[in-house]
PDB file of C-alpha atoms and ligand atoms in Angstrom:
ATOM      1  CA  MET A   1      88.381  74.950  89.068  1.00 51.00           C
ATOM      2  CA  LYS A   2      87.821  78.482  87.682  1.00 48.00           C
ATOM      3  CA  ASP A   3      84.796  78.630  85.382  1.00 48.00           C
ATOM      4  CA  GLU A   4      85.941  80.687  82.395  1.00 47.00           C
ATOM      5  CA  ASN A   5      82.366  81.916  81.780  1.00 43.00           C
ATOM      6  CA  MET A   6      82.452  83.630  85.162  1.00 47.00           C
ATOM      7  CA  SER A   7      85.203  86.095  84.216  1.00 48.00           C
ATOM      8  CA  LYS A   8      83.204  87.151  81.134  1.00 50.00           C
ATOM      9  CA  ASN A   9      80.588  88.516  83.549  1.00 55.00           C
ATOM     10  CA  LYS A  10      83.109  90.435  85.656  1.00 75.00           C
ATOM     11  CA  VAL A  11      81.441  93.417  87.256  1.00 89.00           C
ATOM     12  CA  THR A  12      82.867  96.848  86.471  1.00 92.00           C
ATOM     13  CA  LEU A  13      81.662 100.163  87.863  1.00 94.00           C
ATOM     14  CA  SER A  14      79.595 100.840  84.748  1.00 92.00           C
ATOM     15  CA  ALA A  15      77.938  97.427  85.048  1.00 94.00           C
ATOM     16  CA  PHE A  16      76.176  98.239  88.300  1.00 97.00           C
ATOM     17  CA  GLY A  17      73.484 100.408  86.649  1.00 96.00           C
ATOM     18  CA  LYS A  18      73.150  97.950  83.741  1.00 96.00           C
ATOM     19  CA  ARG A  19      72.593  95.050  86.116  1.00 96.00           C
ATOM     20  CA  LYS A  20      69.847  96.998  87.880  1.00 97.00           C
ATOM     21  CA  ARG A  21      68.114  97.782  84.591  1.00 97.00           C
ATOM     22  CA  SER A  22      68.400  94.209  83.321  1.00 97.00           C
ATOM     23  CA  GLY A  23      67.107  92.719  86.571  1.00 97.00           C
ATOM     24  CA  GLU A  24      70.099  90.392  86.928  1.00 97.00           C
ATOM     25  CA  LYS A  25      70.819  90.243  90.672  1.00 98.00           C
ATOM     26  CA  LEU A  26      74.175  91.466  91.995  1.00 98.00           C
ATOM     27  CA  ILE A  27      75.848  88.937  94.335  1.00 98.00           C
ATOM     28  CA  MET A  28      78.187  90.378  96.936  1.00 98.00           C
ATOM     29  CA  LEU A  29      79.954  88.378  99.691  1.00 98.00           C
ATOM     30  CA  THR A  30      82.420  89.475 102.301  1.00 98.00           C
ATOM     31  CA  SER A  31      85.956  88.204 102.009  1.00 98.00           C
ATOM     32  CA  TYR A  32      88.966  88.813 104.223  1.00 98.00           C
ATOM     33  CA  ASP A  33      91.828  86.697 102.885  1.00 98.00           C
ATOM     34  CA  ALA A  34      93.400  85.541  99.615  1.00 98.00           C
ATOM     35  CA  PRO A  35      92.356  81.858  99.578  1.00 98.00           C
ATOM     36  CA  THR A  36      88.675  82.597 100.377  1.00 98.00           C
ATOM     37  CA  ALA A  37      88.664  85.423  97.821  1.00 98.00           C
ATOM     38  CA  ALA A  38      89.987  83.075  95.149  1.00 98.00           C
ATOM     39  CA  ILE A  39      87.260  80.503  95.972  1.00 98.00           C
ATOM     40  CA  ALA A  40      84.566  83.197  95.901  1.00 98.00           C
ATOM     41  CA  ALA A  41      85.765  84.491  92.531  1.00 98.00           C
ATOM     42  CA  ALA A  42      85.764  80.981  91.100  1.00 98.00           C
ATOM     43  CA  ALA A  43      82.224  80.506  92.449  1.00 98.00           C
ATOM     44  CA  GLY A  44      81.053  83.506  90.441  1.00 97.00           C
ATOM     45  CA  ILE A  45      80.569  86.011  93.281  1.00 98.00           C
ATOM     46  CA  ASP A  46      80.307  89.412  91.537  1.00 97.00           C
ATOM     47  CA  ILE A  47      81.623  91.695  94.292  1.00 98.00           C
ATOM     48  CA  LEU A  48      83.992  90.973  97.187  1.00 98.00           C
ATOM     49  CA  LEU A  49      83.334  93.235 100.164  1.00 98.00           C
ATOM     50  CA  VAL A  50      86.232  93.469 102.607  1.00 99.00           C
ATOM     51  CA  GLY A  51      83.800  94.362 105.331  1.00 98.00           C
ATOM     52  CA  ASP A  52      84.711  95.814 108.717  1.00 98.00           C
ATOM     53  CA  SER A  53      82.814  92.715 109.884  1.00 98.00           C
ATOM     54  CA  VAL A  54      86.381  91.305 109.713  1.00 98.00           C
ATOM     55  CA  GLY A  55      86.477  92.496 113.336  1.00 98.00           C
ATOM     56  CA  MET A  56      83.981  89.837 114.389  1.00 96.00           C
ATOM     57  CA  ALA A  57      84.460  87.271 111.634  1.00 97.00           C
ATOM     58  CA  GLN A  58      88.277  87.086 111.857  1.00 97.00           C
ATOM     59  CA  LEU A  59      89.761  89.232 114.580  1.00 98.00           C
ATOM     60  CA  GLY A  60      87.810  88.061 117.625  1.00 96.00           C
ATOM     61  CA  TYR A  61      86.168  91.427 118.490  1.00 97.00           C
ATOM     62  CA  SER A  62      82.539  91.663 119.558  1.00 94.00           C
ATOM     63  CA  SER A  63      81.760  94.603 117.247  1.00 95.00           C
ATOM     64  CA  THR A  64      83.247  96.488 114.247  1.00 97.00           C
ATOM     65  CA  ILE A  65      84.256  99.471 116.430  1.00 96.00           C
ATOM     66  CA  PRO A  66      87.917  98.424 117.151  1.00 97.00           C
ATOM     67  CA  VAL A  67      88.750  97.741 113.464  1.00 98.00           C
ATOM     68  CA  THR A  68      91.459 100.082 112.188  1.00 98.00           C
ATOM     69  CA  MET A  69      92.596 101.380 108.770  1.00 98.00           C
ATOM     70  CA  GLU A  70      95.688  99.195 109.114  1.00 98.00           C
ATOM     71  CA  ASP A  71      93.506  96.105 109.666  1.00 98.00           C
ATOM     72  CA  MET A  72      91.441  96.944 106.572  1.00 98.00           C
ATOM     73  CA  LEU A  73      94.504  97.677 104.405  1.00 99.00           C
ATOM     74  CA  HIS A  74      96.081  94.367 105.425  1.00 98.00           C
ATOM     75  CA  HIS A  75      92.998  92.271 104.689  1.00 98.00           C
ATOM     76  CA  THR A  76      92.072  94.079 101.431  1.00 98.00           C
ATOM     77  CA  LYS A  77      95.587  93.575 100.032  1.00 98.00           C
ATOM     78  CA  SER A  78      95.213  89.883 100.773  1.00 98.00           C
ATOM     79  CA  VAL A  79      91.790  89.723  99.036  1.00 98.00           C
ATOM     80  CA  ARG A  80      93.124  91.572  95.993  1.00 98.00           C
ATOM     81  CA  ARG A  81      96.024  89.121  95.714  1.00 98.00           C
ATOM     82  CA  GLY A  82      93.634  86.178  95.881  1.00 98.00           C
ATOM     83  CA  ALA A  83      91.132  87.644  93.380  1.00 98.00           C
ATOM     84  CA  PRO A  84      93.040  89.935  91.021  1.00 97.00           C
ATOM     85  CA  ASP A  85      90.108  90.275  88.579  1.00 96.00           C
ATOM     86  CA  SER A  86      87.206  90.711  91.014  1.00 98.00           C
ATOM     87  CA  PHE A  87      85.411  93.960  91.926  1.00 98.00           C
ATOM     88  CA  VAL A  88      86.679  94.594  95.468  1.00 98.00           C
ATOM     89  CA  VAL A  89      85.069  97.047  97.911  1.00 98.00           C
ATOM     90  CA  PHE A  90      87.052  98.443 100.865  1.00 98.00           C
ATOM     91  CA  ASP A  91      84.835  99.105 103.912  1.00 98.00           C
ATOM     92  CA  MET A  92      85.927 102.339 105.636  1.00 98.00           C
ATOM     93  CA  PRO A  93      86.319 101.472 109.348  1.00 98.00           C
ATOM     94  CA  PHE A  94      84.921 103.456 112.287  1.00 98.00           C
ATOM     95  CA  MET A  95      86.554 106.890 112.656  1.00 98.00           C
ATOM     96  CA  SER A  96      88.429 106.690 109.347  1.00 98.00           C
ATOM     97  CA  TYR A  97      85.975 109.130 107.737  1.00 98.00           C
ATOM     98  CA  GLN A  98      83.920 110.785 110.535  1.00 97.00           C
ATOM     99  CA  ALA A  99      86.445 113.267 112.032  1.00 98.00           C
ATOM    100  CA  SER A 100      86.928 115.439 108.971  1.00 98.00           C
ATOM    101  CA  ASP A 101      86.412 115.340 105.193  1.00 98.00           C
ATOM    102  CA  GLU A 102      90.168 115.838 104.726  1.00 98.00           C
ATOM    103  CA  GLU A 103      90.986 112.770 106.792  1.00 98.00           C
ATOM    104  CA  ALA A 104      88.244 110.806 104.967  1.00 98.00           C
ATOM    105  CA  LEU A 105      89.714 111.740 101.591  1.00 98.00           C
ATOM    106  CA  ARG A 106      93.222 110.724 102.649  1.00 98.00           C
ATOM    107  CA  ASN A 107      92.040 107.416 104.091  1.00 98.00           C
ATOM    108  CA  ALA A 108      89.831 106.568 101.106  1.00 98.00           C
ATOM    109  CA  GLY A 109      92.717 107.489  98.813  1.00 98.00           C
ATOM    110  CA  ARG A 110      95.009 105.132 100.740  1.00 98.00           C
ATOM    111  CA  ALA A 111      92.373 102.387 100.411  1.00 98.00           C
ATOM    112  CA  LEU A 112      92.438 102.564  96.612  1.00 98.00           C
ATOM    113  CA  LYS A 113      96.160 103.306  96.165  1.00 98.00           C
ATOM    114  CA  GLU A 114      97.578 100.762  98.591  1.00 98.00           C
ATOM    115  CA  THR A 115      95.214  97.824  98.134  1.00 98.00           C
ATOM    116  CA  GLY A 116      93.990  97.974  94.546  1.00 98.00           C
ATOM    117  CA  ALA A 117      90.353  98.037  95.724  1.00 98.00           C
ATOM    118  CA  ASP A 118      87.818  99.290  93.170  1.00 98.00           C
ATOM    119  CA  ALA A 119      85.672 101.322  95.544  1.00 98.00           C
ATOM    120  CA  VAL A 120      85.074 102.227  99.193  1.00 98.00           C
ATOM    121  CA  LYS A 121      81.946 101.752 101.286  1.00 98.00           C
ATOM    122  CA  LEU A 122      80.862 103.958 104.140  1.00 98.00           C
ATOM    123  CA  GLU A 123      77.883 104.022 106.477  1.00 98.00           C
ATOM    124  CA  GLY A 124      75.328 106.816 106.749  1.00 98.00           C
ATOM    125  CA  GLY A 125      72.529 108.738 105.061  1.00 98.00           C
ATOM    126  CA  ALA A 126      71.943 112.433 104.272  1.00 98.00           C
ATOM    127  CA  GLU A 127      74.633 113.430 106.804  1.00 98.00           C
ATOM    128  CA  VAL A 128      77.384 111.777 104.756  1.00 98.00           C
ATOM    129  CA  ALA A 129      76.046 112.983 101.368  1.00 98.00           C
ATOM    130  CA  PRO A 130      78.431 116.000 101.232  1.00 98.00           C
ATOM    131  CA  LEU A 131      81.374 113.698 101.949  1.00 98.00           C
ATOM    132  CA  ILE A 132      80.274 111.199  99.289  1.00 98.00           C
ATOM    133  CA  ARG A 133      80.132 114.109  96.809  1.00 98.00           C
ATOM    134  CA  LYS A 134      83.733 115.100  97.665  1.00 98.00           C
ATOM    135  CA  LEU A 135      85.054 111.511  97.460  1.00 98.00           C
ATOM    136  CA  VAL A 136      83.338 110.946  94.085  1.00 98.00           C
ATOM    137  CA  GLY A 137      84.652 114.323  92.930  1.00 98.00           C
ATOM    138  CA  ALA A 138      88.155 113.147  93.819  1.00 98.00           C
ATOM    139  CA  GLY A 139      87.700 110.023  91.719  1.00 98.00           C
ATOM    140  CA  ILE A 140      86.838 107.596  94.498  1.00 98.00           C
ATOM    141  CA  PRO A 141      83.789 105.381  93.767  1.00 98.00           C
ATOM    142  CA  VAL A 142      81.547 105.134  96.832  1.00 98.00           C
ATOM    143  CA  MET A 143      79.093 102.427  97.858  1.00 98.00           C
ATOM    144  CA  ALA A 144      76.742 103.762 100.548  1.00 98.00           C
ATOM    145  CA  HIS A 145      75.198 101.827 103.472  1.00 98.00           C
ATOM    146  CA  LEU A 146      71.794 102.615 105.015  1.00 98.00           C
ATOM    147  CA  GLY A 147      69.537 100.993 107.624  1.00 97.00           C
ATOM    148  CA  LEU A 148      71.202  99.186 110.467  1.00 97.00           C
ATOM    149  CA  LEU A 149      74.622 100.799 110.756  1.00 96.00           C
ATOM    150  CA  PRO A 150      76.977  98.548 112.785  1.00 95.00           C
ATOM    151  CA  GLN A 151      79.340 101.458 113.454  1.00 96.00           C
ATOM    152  CA  HIS A 152      76.488 103.253 115.270  1.00 95.00           C
ATOM    153  CA  VAL A 153      75.423 100.417 117.590  1.00 91.00           C
ATOM    154  CA  GLN A 154      76.812 102.090 120.678  1.00 91.00           C
ATOM    155  CA  ALA A 155      74.978 105.305 119.848  1.00 92.00           C
ATOM    156  CA  VAL A 156      71.604 103.705 119.123  1.00 91.00           C
ATOM    157  CA  GLY A 157      71.867 101.048 121.821  1.00 90.00           C
ATOM    158  CA  GLY A 158      72.194  97.826 119.827  1.00 89.00           C
ATOM    159  CA  TYR A 159      71.464  96.073 116.541  1.00 91.00           C
ATOM    160  CA  LYS A 160      67.974  97.273 115.619  1.00 92.00           C
ATOM    161  CA  ILE A 161      65.709  96.672 112.619  1.00 95.00           C
ATOM    162  CA  THR A 162      65.150  99.940 110.759  1.00 95.00           C
ATOM    163  CA  GLY A 163      62.261 101.407 108.716  1.00 96.00           C
ATOM    164  CA  ARG A 164      59.360 101.072 111.125  1.00 96.00           C
ATOM    165  CA  GLY A 165      56.839 103.954 111.231  1.00 96.00           C
ATOM    166  CA  ASP A 166      58.286 107.413 110.509  1.00 94.00           C
ATOM    167  CA  ASP A 167      61.737 105.927 110.038  1.00 96.00           C
ATOM    168  CA  ALA A 168      60.658 104.740 106.539  1.00 97.00           C
ATOM    169  CA  ALA A 169      60.402 108.267 105.157  1.00 97.00           C
ATOM    170  CA  ARG A 170      63.821 109.178 106.636  1.00 97.00           C
ATOM    171  CA  LEU A 171      65.418 106.164 104.944  1.00 98.00           C
ATOM    172  CA  VAL A 172      63.824 106.945 101.559  1.00 98.00           C
ATOM    173  CA  ASN A 173      65.065 110.539 101.839  1.00 98.00           C
ATOM    174  CA  ASP A 174      68.560 109.316 102.844  1.00 98.00           C
ATOM    175  CA  ALA A 175      68.681 106.993  99.833  1.00 98.00           C
ATOM    176  CA  LEU A 176      67.758 109.804  97.431  1.00 98.00           C
ATOM    177  CA  LYS A 177      70.376 112.107  99.003  1.00 98.00           C
ATOM    178  CA  ILE A 178      73.241 109.597  98.752  1.00 98.00           C
ATOM    179  CA  GLN A 179      72.271 108.793  95.147  1.00 98.00           C
ATOM    180  CA  ASP A 180      72.253 112.511  94.320  1.00 98.00           C
ATOM    181  CA  ALA A 181      75.692 112.810  95.917  1.00 98.00           C
ATOM    182  CA  GLY A 182      77.070 110.248  93.481  1.00 98.00           C
ATOM    183  CA  ALA A 183      77.105 106.872  95.254  1.00 98.00           C
ATOM    184  CA  PHE A 184      77.077 104.056  92.661  1.00 98.00           C
ATOM    185  CA  ALA A 185      75.219 101.511  94.857  1.00 98.00           C
ATOM    186  CA  VAL A 186      73.819 101.248  98.368  1.00 98.00           C
ATOM    187  CA  VAL A 187      73.716  98.463 100.933  1.00 98.00           C
ATOM    188  CA  LEU A 188      70.388  98.261 102.782  1.00 98.00           C
ATOM    189  CA  GLU A 189      70.950  96.421 106.065  1.00 98.00           C
ATOM    190  CA  CYS A 190      68.175  94.951 108.278  1.00 97.00           C
ATOM    191  CA  MET A 191      65.443  97.185 106.919  1.00 98.00           C
ATOM    192  CA  ILE A 192      61.696  96.415 106.800  1.00 98.00           C
ATOM    193  CA  SER A 193      61.409  94.718 103.398  1.00 98.00           C
ATOM    194  CA  ASP A 194      58.615  96.998 102.097  1.00 98.00           C
ATOM    195  CA  VAL A 195      60.814 100.036 102.740  1.00 98.00           C
ATOM    196  CA  ALA A 196      63.751  98.349 100.955  1.00 98.00           C
ATOM    197  CA  LYS A 197      61.351  97.634  98.060  1.00 98.00           C
ATOM    198  CA  GLU A 198      60.250 101.265  97.919  1.00 98.00           C
ATOM    199  CA  ILE A 199      63.873 102.511  97.967  1.00 98.00           C
ATOM    200  CA  THR A 200      64.832  99.999  95.244  1.00 98.00           C
ATOM    201  CA  SER A 201      61.995 101.223  93.013  1.00 98.00           C
ATOM    202  CA  LYS A 202      62.825 104.907  93.582  1.00 98.00           C
ATOM    203  CA  LEU A 203      66.583 104.714  92.946  1.00 98.00           C
ATOM    204  CA  ASP A 204      68.459 104.436  89.645  1.00 98.00           C
ATOM    205  CA  ILE A 205      71.480 102.950  91.446  1.00 98.00           C
ATOM    206  CA  PRO A 206      71.289  99.316  92.667  1.00 98.00           C
ATOM    207  CA  THR A 207      70.397  98.393  96.224  1.00 98.00           C
ATOM    208  CA  ILE A 208      72.188  95.451  97.794  1.00 98.00           C
ATOM    209  CA  GLY A 209      70.275  93.981 100.676  1.00 98.00           C
ATOM    210  CA  ILE A 210      71.208  92.112 103.800  1.00 98.00           C
ATOM    211  CA  GLY A 211      68.194  91.272 105.951  1.00 98.00           C
ATOM    212  CA  SER A 212      66.070  93.578 103.760  1.00 98.00           C
ATOM    213  CA  GLY A 213      64.016  91.178 101.656  1.00 98.00           C
ATOM    214  CA  THR A 214      64.119  89.839  98.123  1.00 98.00           C
ATOM    215  CA  ASP A 215      63.232  92.982  96.226  1.00 98.00           C
ATOM    216  CA  CYS A 216      66.705  94.526  96.415  1.00 98.00           C
ATOM    217  CA  ASP A 217      68.787  94.542  93.227  1.00 98.00           C
ATOM    218  CA  GLY A 218      71.344  92.282  94.873  1.00 98.00           C
ATOM    219  CA  GLN A 219      72.241  90.570  98.102  1.00 98.00           C
ATOM    220  CA  VAL A 220      75.253  90.568 100.400  1.00 98.00           C
ATOM    221  CA  GLN A 221      76.150  88.127 103.174  1.00 98.00           C
ATOM    222  CA  VAL A 222      79.018  87.610 105.580  1.00 98.00           C
ATOM    223  CA  VAL A 223      81.057  84.685 104.301  1.00 98.00           C
ATOM    224  CA  THR A 224      81.494  82.961 107.683  1.00 98.00           C
ATOM    225  CA  ASP A 225      77.706  83.086 108.242  1.00 98.00           C
ATOM    226  CA  ILE A 226      76.867  81.320 104.974  1.00 98.00           C
ATOM    227  CA  LEU A 227      79.689  78.777 105.427  1.00 98.00           C
ATOM    228  CA  GLY A 228      78.698  77.876 108.963  1.00 97.00           C
ATOM    229  CA  ILE A 229      81.882  79.031 110.722  1.00 97.00           C
ATOM    230  CA  GLY A 230      81.146  80.256 114.239  1.00 90.00           C
ATOM    231  CA  ASP A 231      78.320  79.476 116.670  1.00 87.00           C
ATOM    232  CA  PHE A 232      75.828  82.182 115.804  1.00 90.00           C
ATOM    233  CA  THR A 233      73.811  82.472 112.548  1.00 92.00           C
ATOM    234  CA  PRO A 234      71.909  85.782 112.307  1.00 94.00           C
ATOM    235  CA  LYS A 235      68.220  85.628 111.230  1.00 95.00           C
ATOM    236  CA  HIS A 236      69.077  87.250 107.864  1.00 96.00           C
ATOM    237  CA  ALA A 237      71.636  84.589 107.012  1.00 97.00           C
ATOM    238  CA  LYS A 238      71.471  80.951 105.955  1.00 97.00           C
ATOM    239  CA  ARG A 239      74.074  78.264 106.512  1.00 97.00           C
ATOM    240  CA  PHE A 240      74.737  76.775 103.065  1.00 98.00           C
ATOM    241  CA  ALA A 241      77.359  74.434 104.599  1.00 97.00           C
ATOM    242  CA  ASN A 242      78.776  73.459 107.955  1.00 97.00           C
ATOM    243  CA  VAL A 243      82.396  74.278 107.209  1.00 98.00           C
ATOM    244  CA  GLY A 244      83.181  74.818 110.919  1.00 97.00           C
ATOM    245  CA  GLU A 245      82.169  71.235 111.651  1.00 97.00           C
ATOM    246  CA  ILE A 246      84.197  69.917 108.701  1.00 98.00           C
ATOM    247  CA  MET A 247      87.262  71.839 109.917  1.00 98.00           C
ATOM    248  CA  GLN A 248      86.904  70.530 113.468  1.00 98.00           C
ATOM    249  CA  GLN A 249      86.465  66.983 112.249  1.00 98.00           C
ATOM    250  CA  ALA A 250      89.597  67.246 110.019  1.00 98.00           C
ATOM    251  CA  MET A 251      91.652  68.774 112.831  1.00 98.00           C
ATOM    252  CA  LYS A 252      90.548  66.049 115.241  1.00 98.00           C
ATOM    253  CA  GLN A 253      91.447  63.354 112.716  1.00 98.00           C
ATOM    254  CA  TYR A 254      94.882  64.942 112.253  1.00 98.00           C
ATOM    255  CA  ALA A 255      95.458  64.945 116.035  1.00 98.00           C
ATOM    256  CA  ASP A 256      94.180  61.361 116.371  1.00 98.00           C
ATOM    257  CA  GLU A 257      96.464  60.124 113.579  1.00 98.00           C
ATOM    258  CA  VAL A 258      99.545  61.856 115.015  1.00 98.00           C
ATOM    259  CA  LYS A 259      98.804  60.299 118.397  1.00 98.00           C
ATOM    260  CA  ALA A 260      98.285  56.893 116.842  1.00 98.00           C
ATOM    261  CA  GLY A 261     101.480  57.170 114.773  1.00 98.00           C
ATOM    262  CA  THR A 262      99.633  56.691 111.470  1.00 98.00           C
ATOM    263  CA  PHE A 263     100.487  60.211 110.276  1.00 98.00           C
ATOM    264  CA  PRO A 264     102.977  61.053 108.851  1.00 97.00           C
ATOM    265  CA  ALA A 265     102.811  57.917 106.719  1.00 97.00           C
ATOM    266  CA  LYS A 266     105.450  56.514 104.438  1.00 95.00           C
ATOM    267  CA  GLU A 267     104.301  58.762 101.526  1.00 96.00           C
ATOM    268  CA  ASN A 268     104.753  61.889 103.682  1.00 97.00           C
ATOM    269  CA  ARG A 269     108.369  61.094 104.506  1.00 95.00           C
ATOM    270  CA  PHE A 270     111.592  62.128 102.826  1.00 96.00           C
ATOM    271  CA  ASP A 271     114.029  59.191 102.710  1.00 93.00           C
ATOM    272  CA  ALA A 272     117.606  59.331 101.451  1.00 91.00           C
TER     273      ALA A 272
HETATM  274  O1  LIG B 301      81.102  94.764 107.139  1.00 55.86           O
HETATM  275  C1  LIG B 301      80.236  94.144 106.535  1.00 55.86           C
HETATM  276  O2  LIG B 301      80.296  92.897 106.411  1.00 55.86           O
HETATM  277  C2  LIG B 301      79.140  94.856 105.951  1.00 55.86           C
HETATM  278  C3  LIG B 301      78.001  94.051 105.423  1.00 55.86           C
HETATM  279  C4  LIG B 301      77.129  93.638 106.530  1.00 55.86           C
HETATM  280  C5  LIG B 301      77.241  94.754 104.405  1.00 55.86           C
HETATM  281  O3  LIG B 301      79.111  96.046 105.967  1.00 55.86           O
END
């Protein structure tokens, strides 16, 4: 099923800037396991983000806060096994990089060494610029993340749209600071679209939007949102399929056929 033309377009670190300049959109999708990663790679997804959204999408938590380094290492190894040639980004979980730069360097180093990820992502603006500089200086490519920061929801009191009023100037300044620190790309989450447009036009590095309009250099979505797995679809997402319904229907049919004695059938049996 793999389209050979897809691998010719494989994204490398140096391709991010080129894609921005050429205007060809970057497509990023979250992925948490080997089979889904393999399907995403075959579908031509440029970048697989092992997001800390794994906490909600896979682990049954109500936020990203409980997600640990061990969770992220486990899921990123799985994604790398499923998509050996894809550009994989390891999302640094809450409190893996905030306590000290030394701890952040060690954890980001583990992320690359133990999983084979190509880069790490971390949340924050000007306040994380010095850390981004240190990570990049140590040879760790960093994708930044501005706007709505899910790891800060408890501090700011919920999931809020960013970039209204004076907040716009702060976000533009944050974007310039993280670029100056050496980030190779930046996620813009749930930001007023005109602010995302302004940031995109001011930066040399690509912006990858989620809920931030069409003017970003690329888009990212959470895989379970676009597949229709789970009850809730956020405003910024679109269900491109109803995979949850298909799964439920298949599981029900399996149960019905076992009860009826029609499965396993003759062709599923091993006879002497
Ligand atoms: O964890 C995640 O899925 C993310 C995306 C929302 C960008 O950070």
